[in-house]
N, CA and C atoms as an extended XYZ file, in Angstrom:
393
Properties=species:S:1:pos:R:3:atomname:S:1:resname:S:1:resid:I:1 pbc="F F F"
N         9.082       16.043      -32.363 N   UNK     1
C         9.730       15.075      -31.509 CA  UNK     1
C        10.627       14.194      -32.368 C   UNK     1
N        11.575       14.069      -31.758 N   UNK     2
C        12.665       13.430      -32.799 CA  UNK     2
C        12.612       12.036      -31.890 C   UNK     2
N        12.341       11.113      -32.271 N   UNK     3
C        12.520        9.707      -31.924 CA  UNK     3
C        14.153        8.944      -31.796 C   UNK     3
N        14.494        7.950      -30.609 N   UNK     4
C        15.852        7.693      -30.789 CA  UNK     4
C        15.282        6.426      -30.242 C   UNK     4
N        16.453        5.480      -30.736 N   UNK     5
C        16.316        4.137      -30.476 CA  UNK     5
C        17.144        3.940      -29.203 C   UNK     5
N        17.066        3.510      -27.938 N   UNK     6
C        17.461        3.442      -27.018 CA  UNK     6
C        18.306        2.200      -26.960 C   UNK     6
N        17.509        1.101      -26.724 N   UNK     7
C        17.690       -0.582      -26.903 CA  UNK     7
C        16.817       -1.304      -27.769 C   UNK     7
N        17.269       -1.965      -28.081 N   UNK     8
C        16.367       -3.069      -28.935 CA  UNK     8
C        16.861       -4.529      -28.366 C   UNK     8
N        15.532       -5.309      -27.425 N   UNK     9
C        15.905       -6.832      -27.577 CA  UNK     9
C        15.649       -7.730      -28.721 C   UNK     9
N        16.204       -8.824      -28.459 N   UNK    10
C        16.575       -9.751      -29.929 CA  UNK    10
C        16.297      -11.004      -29.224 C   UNK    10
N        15.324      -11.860      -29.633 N   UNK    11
C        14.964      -13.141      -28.844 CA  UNK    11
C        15.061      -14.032      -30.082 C   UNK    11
N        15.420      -15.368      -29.208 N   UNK    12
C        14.681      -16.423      -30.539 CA  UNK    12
C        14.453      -17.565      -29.582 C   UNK    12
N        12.980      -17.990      -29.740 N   UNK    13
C        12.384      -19.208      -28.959 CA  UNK    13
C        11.727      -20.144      -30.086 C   UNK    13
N        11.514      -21.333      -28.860 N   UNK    14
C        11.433      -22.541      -29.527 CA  UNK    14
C        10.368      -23.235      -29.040 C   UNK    14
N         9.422      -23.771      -29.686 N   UNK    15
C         8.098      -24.139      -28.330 CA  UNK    15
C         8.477      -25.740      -28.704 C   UNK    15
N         7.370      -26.322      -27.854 N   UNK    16
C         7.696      -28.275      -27.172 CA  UNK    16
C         7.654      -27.846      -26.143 C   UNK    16
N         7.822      -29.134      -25.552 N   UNK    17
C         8.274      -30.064      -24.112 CA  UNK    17
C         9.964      -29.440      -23.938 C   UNK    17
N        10.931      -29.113      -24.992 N   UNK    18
C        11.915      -28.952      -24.538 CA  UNK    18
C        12.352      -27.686      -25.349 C   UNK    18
N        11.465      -27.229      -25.029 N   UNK    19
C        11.462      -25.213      -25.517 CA  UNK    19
C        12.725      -24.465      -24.980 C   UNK    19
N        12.815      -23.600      -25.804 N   UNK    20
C        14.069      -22.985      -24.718 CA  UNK    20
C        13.676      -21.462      -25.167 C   UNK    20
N        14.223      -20.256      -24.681 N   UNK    21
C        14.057      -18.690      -25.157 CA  UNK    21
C        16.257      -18.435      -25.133 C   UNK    21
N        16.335      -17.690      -26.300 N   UNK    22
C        17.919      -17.532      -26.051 CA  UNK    22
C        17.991      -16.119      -27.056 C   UNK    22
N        18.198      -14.745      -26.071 N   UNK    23
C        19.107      -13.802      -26.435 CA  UNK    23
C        19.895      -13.579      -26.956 C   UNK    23
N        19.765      -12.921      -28.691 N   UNK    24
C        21.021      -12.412      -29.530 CA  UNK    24
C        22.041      -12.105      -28.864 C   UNK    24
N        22.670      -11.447      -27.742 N   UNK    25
C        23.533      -11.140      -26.952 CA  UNK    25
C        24.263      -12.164      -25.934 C   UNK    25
N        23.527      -12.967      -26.052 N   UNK    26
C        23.219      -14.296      -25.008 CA  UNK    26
C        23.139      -13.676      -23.624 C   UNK    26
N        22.534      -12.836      -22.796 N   UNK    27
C        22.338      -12.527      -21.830 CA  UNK    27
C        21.260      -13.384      -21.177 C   UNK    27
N        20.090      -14.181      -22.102 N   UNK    28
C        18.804      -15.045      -21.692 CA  UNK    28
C        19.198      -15.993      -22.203 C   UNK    28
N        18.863      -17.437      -22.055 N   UNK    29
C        19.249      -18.357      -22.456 CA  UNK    29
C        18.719      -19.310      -21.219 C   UNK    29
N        17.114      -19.924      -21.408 N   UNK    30
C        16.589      -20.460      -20.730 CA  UNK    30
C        16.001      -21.463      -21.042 C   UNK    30
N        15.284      -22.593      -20.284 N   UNK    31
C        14.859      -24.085      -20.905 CA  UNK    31
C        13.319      -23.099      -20.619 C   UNK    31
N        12.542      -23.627      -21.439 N   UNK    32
C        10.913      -23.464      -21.146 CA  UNK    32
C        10.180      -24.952      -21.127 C   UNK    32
N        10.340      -25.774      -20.262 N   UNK    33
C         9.511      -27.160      -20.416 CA  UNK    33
C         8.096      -26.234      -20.222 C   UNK    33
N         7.021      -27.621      -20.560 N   UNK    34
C         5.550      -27.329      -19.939 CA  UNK    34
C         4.803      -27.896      -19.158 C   UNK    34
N         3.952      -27.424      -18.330 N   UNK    35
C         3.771      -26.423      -18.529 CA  UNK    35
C         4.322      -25.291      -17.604 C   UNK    35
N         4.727      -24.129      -17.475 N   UNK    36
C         5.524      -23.120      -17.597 CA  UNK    36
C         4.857      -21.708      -16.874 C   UNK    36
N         5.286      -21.337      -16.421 N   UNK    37
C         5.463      -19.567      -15.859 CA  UNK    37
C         6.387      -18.492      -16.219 C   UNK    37
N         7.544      -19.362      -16.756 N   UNK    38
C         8.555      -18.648      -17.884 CA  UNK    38
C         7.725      -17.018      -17.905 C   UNK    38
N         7.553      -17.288      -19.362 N   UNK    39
C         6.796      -15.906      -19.510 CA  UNK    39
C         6.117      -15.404      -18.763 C   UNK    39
N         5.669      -15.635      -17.561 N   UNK    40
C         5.032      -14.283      -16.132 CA  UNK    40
C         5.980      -13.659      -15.445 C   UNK    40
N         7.222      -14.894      -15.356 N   UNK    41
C         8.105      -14.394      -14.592 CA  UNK    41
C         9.061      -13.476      -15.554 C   UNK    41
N         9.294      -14.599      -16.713 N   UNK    42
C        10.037      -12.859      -17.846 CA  UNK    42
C         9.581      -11.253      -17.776 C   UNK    42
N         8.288      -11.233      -18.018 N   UNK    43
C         7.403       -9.838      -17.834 CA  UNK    43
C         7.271       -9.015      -16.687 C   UNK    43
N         7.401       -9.987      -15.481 N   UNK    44
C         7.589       -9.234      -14.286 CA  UNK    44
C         8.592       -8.733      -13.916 C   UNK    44
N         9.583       -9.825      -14.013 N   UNK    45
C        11.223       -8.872      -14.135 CA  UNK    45
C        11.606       -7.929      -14.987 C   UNK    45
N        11.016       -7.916      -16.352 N   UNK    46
C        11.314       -6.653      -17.050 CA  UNK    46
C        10.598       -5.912      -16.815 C   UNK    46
N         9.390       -5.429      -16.298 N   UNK    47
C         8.709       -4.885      -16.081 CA  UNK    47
C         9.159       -3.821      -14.767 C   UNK    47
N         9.558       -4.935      -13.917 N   UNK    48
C        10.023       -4.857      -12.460 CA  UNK    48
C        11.166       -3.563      -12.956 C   UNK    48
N        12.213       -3.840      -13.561 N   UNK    49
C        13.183       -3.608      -13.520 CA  UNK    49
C        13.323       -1.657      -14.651 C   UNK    49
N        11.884       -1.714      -15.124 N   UNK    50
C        11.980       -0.698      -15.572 CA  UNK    50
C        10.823        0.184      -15.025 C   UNK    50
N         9.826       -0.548      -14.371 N   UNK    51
C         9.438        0.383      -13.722 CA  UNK    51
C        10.438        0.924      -12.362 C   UNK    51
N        11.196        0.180      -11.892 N   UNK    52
C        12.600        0.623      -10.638 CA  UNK    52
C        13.024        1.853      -11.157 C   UNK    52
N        13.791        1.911      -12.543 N   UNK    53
C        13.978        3.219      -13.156 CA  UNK    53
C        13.267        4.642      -13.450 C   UNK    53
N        12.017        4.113      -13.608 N   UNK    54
C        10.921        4.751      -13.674 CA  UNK    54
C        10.601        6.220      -12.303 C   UNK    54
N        10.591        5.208      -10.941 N   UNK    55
C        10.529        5.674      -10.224 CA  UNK    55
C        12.075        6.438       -9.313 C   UNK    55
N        13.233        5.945      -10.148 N   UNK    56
C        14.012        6.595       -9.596 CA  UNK    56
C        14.188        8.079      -11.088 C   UNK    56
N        13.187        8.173      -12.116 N   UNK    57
C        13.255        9.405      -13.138 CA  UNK    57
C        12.535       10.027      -12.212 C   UNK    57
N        11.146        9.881      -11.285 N   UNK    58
C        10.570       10.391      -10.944 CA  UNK    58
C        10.746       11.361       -9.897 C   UNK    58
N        11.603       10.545       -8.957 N   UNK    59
C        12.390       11.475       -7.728 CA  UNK    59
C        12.922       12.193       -8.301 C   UNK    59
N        14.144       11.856       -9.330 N   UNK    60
C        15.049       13.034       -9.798 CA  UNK    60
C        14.319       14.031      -10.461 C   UNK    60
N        13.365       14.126      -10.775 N   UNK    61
C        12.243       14.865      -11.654 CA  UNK    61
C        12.041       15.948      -10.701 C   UNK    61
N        11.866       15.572       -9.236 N   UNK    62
C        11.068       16.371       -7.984 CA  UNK    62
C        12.008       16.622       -7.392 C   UNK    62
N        13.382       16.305       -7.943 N   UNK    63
C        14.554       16.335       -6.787 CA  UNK    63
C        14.116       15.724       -5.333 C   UNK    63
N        13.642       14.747       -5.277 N   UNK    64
C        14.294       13.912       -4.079 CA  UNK    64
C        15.142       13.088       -4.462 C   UNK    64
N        15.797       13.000       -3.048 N   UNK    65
C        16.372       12.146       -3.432 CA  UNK    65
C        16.470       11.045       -2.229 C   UNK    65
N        16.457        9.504       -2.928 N   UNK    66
C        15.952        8.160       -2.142 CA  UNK    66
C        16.987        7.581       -1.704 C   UNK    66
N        16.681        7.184       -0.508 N   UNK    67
C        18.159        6.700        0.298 CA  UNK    67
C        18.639        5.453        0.379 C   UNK    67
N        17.443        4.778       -0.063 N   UNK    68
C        17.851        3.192       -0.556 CA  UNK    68
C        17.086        3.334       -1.935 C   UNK    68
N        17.747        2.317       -2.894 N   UNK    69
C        17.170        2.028       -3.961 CA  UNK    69
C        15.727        0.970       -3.841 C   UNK    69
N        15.047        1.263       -4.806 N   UNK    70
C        13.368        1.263       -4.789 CA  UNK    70
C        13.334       -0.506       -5.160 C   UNK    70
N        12.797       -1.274       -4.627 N   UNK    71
C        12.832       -2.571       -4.834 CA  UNK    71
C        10.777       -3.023       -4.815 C   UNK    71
N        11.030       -3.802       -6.206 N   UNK    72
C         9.350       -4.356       -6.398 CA  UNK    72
C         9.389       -6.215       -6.393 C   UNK    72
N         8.383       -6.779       -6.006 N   UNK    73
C         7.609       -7.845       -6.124 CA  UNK    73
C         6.513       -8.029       -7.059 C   UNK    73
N         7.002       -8.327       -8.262 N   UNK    74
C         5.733       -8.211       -9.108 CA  UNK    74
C         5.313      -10.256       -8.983 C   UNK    74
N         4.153      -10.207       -9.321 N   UNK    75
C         3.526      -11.247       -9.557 CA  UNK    75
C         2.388      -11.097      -10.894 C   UNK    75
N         2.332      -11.772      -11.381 N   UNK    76
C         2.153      -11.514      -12.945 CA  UNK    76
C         1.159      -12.917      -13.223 C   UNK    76
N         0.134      -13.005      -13.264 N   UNK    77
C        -0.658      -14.433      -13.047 CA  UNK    77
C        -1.901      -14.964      -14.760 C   UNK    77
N        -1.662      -15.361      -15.082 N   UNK    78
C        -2.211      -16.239      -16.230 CA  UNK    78
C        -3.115      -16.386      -15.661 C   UNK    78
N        -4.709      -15.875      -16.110 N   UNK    79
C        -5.913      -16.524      -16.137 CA  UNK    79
C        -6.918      -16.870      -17.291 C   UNK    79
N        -7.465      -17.846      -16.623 N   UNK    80
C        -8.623      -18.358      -17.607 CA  UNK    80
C        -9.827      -18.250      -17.240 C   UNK    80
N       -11.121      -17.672      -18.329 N   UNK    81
C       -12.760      -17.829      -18.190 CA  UNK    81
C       -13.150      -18.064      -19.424 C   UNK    81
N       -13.940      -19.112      -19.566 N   UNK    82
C       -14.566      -19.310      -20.368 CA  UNK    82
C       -13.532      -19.582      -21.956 C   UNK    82
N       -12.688      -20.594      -21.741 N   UNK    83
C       -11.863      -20.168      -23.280 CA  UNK    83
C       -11.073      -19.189      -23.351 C   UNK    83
N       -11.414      -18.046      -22.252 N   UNK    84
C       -10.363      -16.685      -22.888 CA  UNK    84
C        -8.908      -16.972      -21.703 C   UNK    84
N        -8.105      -16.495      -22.297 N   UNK    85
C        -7.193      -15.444      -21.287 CA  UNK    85
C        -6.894      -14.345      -21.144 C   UNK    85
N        -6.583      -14.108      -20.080 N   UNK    86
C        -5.983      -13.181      -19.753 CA  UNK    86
C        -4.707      -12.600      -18.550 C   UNK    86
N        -4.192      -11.324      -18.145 N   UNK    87
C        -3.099      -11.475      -17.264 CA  UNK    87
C        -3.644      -10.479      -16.549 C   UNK    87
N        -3.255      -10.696      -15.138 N   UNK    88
C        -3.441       -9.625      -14.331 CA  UNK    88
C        -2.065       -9.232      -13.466 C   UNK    88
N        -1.629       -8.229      -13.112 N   UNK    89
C        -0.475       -7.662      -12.424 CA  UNK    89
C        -0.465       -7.034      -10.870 C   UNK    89
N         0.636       -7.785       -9.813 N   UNK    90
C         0.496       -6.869       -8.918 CA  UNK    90
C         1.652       -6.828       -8.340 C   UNK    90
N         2.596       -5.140       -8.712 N   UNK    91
C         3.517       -4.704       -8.444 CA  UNK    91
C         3.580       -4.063       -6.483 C   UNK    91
N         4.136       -4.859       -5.924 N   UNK    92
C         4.576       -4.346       -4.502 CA  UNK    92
C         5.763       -3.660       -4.411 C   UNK    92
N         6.031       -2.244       -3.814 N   UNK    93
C         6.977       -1.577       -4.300 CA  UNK    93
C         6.963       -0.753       -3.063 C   UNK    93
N         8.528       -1.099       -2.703 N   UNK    94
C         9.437       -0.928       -1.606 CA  UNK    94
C         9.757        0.204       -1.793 C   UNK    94
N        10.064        1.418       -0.818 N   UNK    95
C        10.475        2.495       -0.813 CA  UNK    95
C        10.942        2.825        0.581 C   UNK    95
N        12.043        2.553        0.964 N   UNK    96
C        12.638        2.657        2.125 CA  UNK    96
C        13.116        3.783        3.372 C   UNK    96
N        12.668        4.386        4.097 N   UNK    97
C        13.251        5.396        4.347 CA  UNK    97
C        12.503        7.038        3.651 C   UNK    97
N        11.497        6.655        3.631 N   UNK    98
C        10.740        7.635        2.596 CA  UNK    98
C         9.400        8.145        2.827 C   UNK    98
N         8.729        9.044        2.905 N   UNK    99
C         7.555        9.755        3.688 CA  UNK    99
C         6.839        8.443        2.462 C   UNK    99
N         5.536        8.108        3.048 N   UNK   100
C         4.748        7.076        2.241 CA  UNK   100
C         3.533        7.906        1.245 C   UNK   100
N         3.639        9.669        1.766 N   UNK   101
C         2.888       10.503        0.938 CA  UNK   101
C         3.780       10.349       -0.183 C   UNK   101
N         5.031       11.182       -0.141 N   UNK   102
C         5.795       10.776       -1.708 CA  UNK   102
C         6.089        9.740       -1.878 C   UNK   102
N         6.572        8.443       -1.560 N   UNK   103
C         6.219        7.105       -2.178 CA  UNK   103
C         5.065        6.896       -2.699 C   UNK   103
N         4.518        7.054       -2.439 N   UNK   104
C         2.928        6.887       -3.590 CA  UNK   104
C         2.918        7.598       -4.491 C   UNK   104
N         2.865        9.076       -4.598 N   UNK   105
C         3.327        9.825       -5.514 CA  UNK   105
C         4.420        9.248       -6.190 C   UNK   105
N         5.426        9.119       -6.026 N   UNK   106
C         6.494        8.319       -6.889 CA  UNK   106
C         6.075        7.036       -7.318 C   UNK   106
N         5.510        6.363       -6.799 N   UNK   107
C         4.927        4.837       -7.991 CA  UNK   107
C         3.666        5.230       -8.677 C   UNK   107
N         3.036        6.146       -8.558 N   UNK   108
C         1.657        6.536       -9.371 CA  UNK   108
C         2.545        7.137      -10.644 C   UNK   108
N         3.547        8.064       -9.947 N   UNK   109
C         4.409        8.699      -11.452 CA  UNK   109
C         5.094        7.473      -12.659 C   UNK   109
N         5.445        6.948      -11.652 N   UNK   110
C         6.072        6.085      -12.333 CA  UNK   110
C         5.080        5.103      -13.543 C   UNK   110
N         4.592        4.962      -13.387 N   UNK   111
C         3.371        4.406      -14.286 CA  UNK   111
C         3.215        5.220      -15.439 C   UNK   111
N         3.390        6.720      -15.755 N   UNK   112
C         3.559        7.407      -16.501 CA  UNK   112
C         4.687        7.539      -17.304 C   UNK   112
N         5.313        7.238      -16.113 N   UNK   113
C         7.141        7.116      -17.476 CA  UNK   113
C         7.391        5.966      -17.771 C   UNK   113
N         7.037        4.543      -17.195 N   UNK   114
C         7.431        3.381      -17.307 CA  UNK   114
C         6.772        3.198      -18.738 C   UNK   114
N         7.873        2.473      -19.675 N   UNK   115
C         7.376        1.620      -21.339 CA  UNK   115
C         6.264        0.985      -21.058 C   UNK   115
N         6.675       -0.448      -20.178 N   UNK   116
C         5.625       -1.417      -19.816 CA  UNK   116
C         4.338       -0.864      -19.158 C   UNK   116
N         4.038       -0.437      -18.224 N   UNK   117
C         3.248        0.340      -17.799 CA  UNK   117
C         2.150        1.381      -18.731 C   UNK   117
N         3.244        1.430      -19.468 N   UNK   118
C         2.018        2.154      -20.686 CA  UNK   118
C         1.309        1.584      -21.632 C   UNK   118
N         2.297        0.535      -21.933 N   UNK   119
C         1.775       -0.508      -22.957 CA  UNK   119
C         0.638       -1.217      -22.247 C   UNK   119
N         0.377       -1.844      -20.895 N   UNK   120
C        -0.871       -2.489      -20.379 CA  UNK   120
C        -1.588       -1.520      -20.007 C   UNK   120
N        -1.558       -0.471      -20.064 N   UNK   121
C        -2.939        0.135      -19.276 CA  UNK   121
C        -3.438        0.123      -20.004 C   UNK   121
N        -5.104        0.086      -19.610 N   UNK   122
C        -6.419       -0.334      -19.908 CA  UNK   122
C        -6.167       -1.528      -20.392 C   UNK   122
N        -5.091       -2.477      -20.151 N   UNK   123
C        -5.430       -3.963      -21.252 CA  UNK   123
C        -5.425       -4.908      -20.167 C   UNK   123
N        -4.723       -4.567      -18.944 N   UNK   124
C        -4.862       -5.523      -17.841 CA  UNK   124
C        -5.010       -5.264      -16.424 C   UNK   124
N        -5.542       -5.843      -15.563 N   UNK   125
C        -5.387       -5.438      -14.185 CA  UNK   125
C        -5.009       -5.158      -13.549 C   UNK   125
N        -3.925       -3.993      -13.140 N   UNK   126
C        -2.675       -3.440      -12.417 CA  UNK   126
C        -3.426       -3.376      -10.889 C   UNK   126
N        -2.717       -3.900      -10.267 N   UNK   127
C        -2.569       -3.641       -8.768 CA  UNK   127
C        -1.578       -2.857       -8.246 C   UNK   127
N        -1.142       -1.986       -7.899 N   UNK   128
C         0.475       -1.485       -7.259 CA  UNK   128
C         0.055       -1.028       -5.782 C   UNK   128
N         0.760       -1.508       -4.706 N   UNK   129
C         0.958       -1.548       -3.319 CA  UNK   129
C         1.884       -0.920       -2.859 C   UNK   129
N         1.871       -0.248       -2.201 N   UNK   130
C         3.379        0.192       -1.522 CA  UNK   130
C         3.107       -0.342       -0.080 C   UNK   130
N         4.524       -1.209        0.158 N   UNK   131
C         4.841       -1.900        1.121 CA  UNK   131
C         5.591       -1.901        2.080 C   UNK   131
């Protein structure tokens, strides 16, 4: 397997009361006061946005093809027990116009091709809904 570098992000943050996160590219460039959801909502949108891809590799994989583009609601929630944390995830995922047998099939796949998706399993609580 020959490995290729696709993208690489480039961050630089700042913690305080008047924190900010700002993109080598400057595409991000955000205030982080505290206390903050910043980072749930960062993770869910990237997350969001590559599992979307994910599931449109998956159709093209099976040759379907989707008649509206695939739209998610992630919610991404910070918890606490006992001293610890942790995150739990729950991706709602729109599939429009689409038998709900292969919509499911297509977001279960998708979990397989998605980066993020691979990186949390077994580390956090995934919920995924189709809605």
């Amino acid at each position: 397997m020959t490995e290729k570098l696709l993208f690489a992000g480039k961050t630089h943050i700042a913690g305080g009361r008047n924190g900010y996160a700002r993109s080598s590219d400057g595409t991000l460039d955000i205030k982080l006061p505290q206390p903050h959801p910043a980072a749930e909502n960062l993770f869910g949108a990237a997350w969001s946005a590559c599992y979307i891809g994910a599931i449109e590799l998956a159709a093209a994989q099976r040759k379907i093809t989707l008649p509206a583009g695939p739209e998610v609601d992630a919610e991404i929630t910070l918890n606490g027990d006992n001293g610890s944390y942790f995150l739990r995830a729950r991706l709602n995922v729109s599939l429009a116009d689409i038998d709900r047998e292969i919509a499911q099939e297509l977001i279960e796949a998708a979990h397989g091709i998605c980066p993020y998706s691979k990186a949390v399993h077994g580390n956090i609580d995934v919920e995924t809904k189709l809605v």
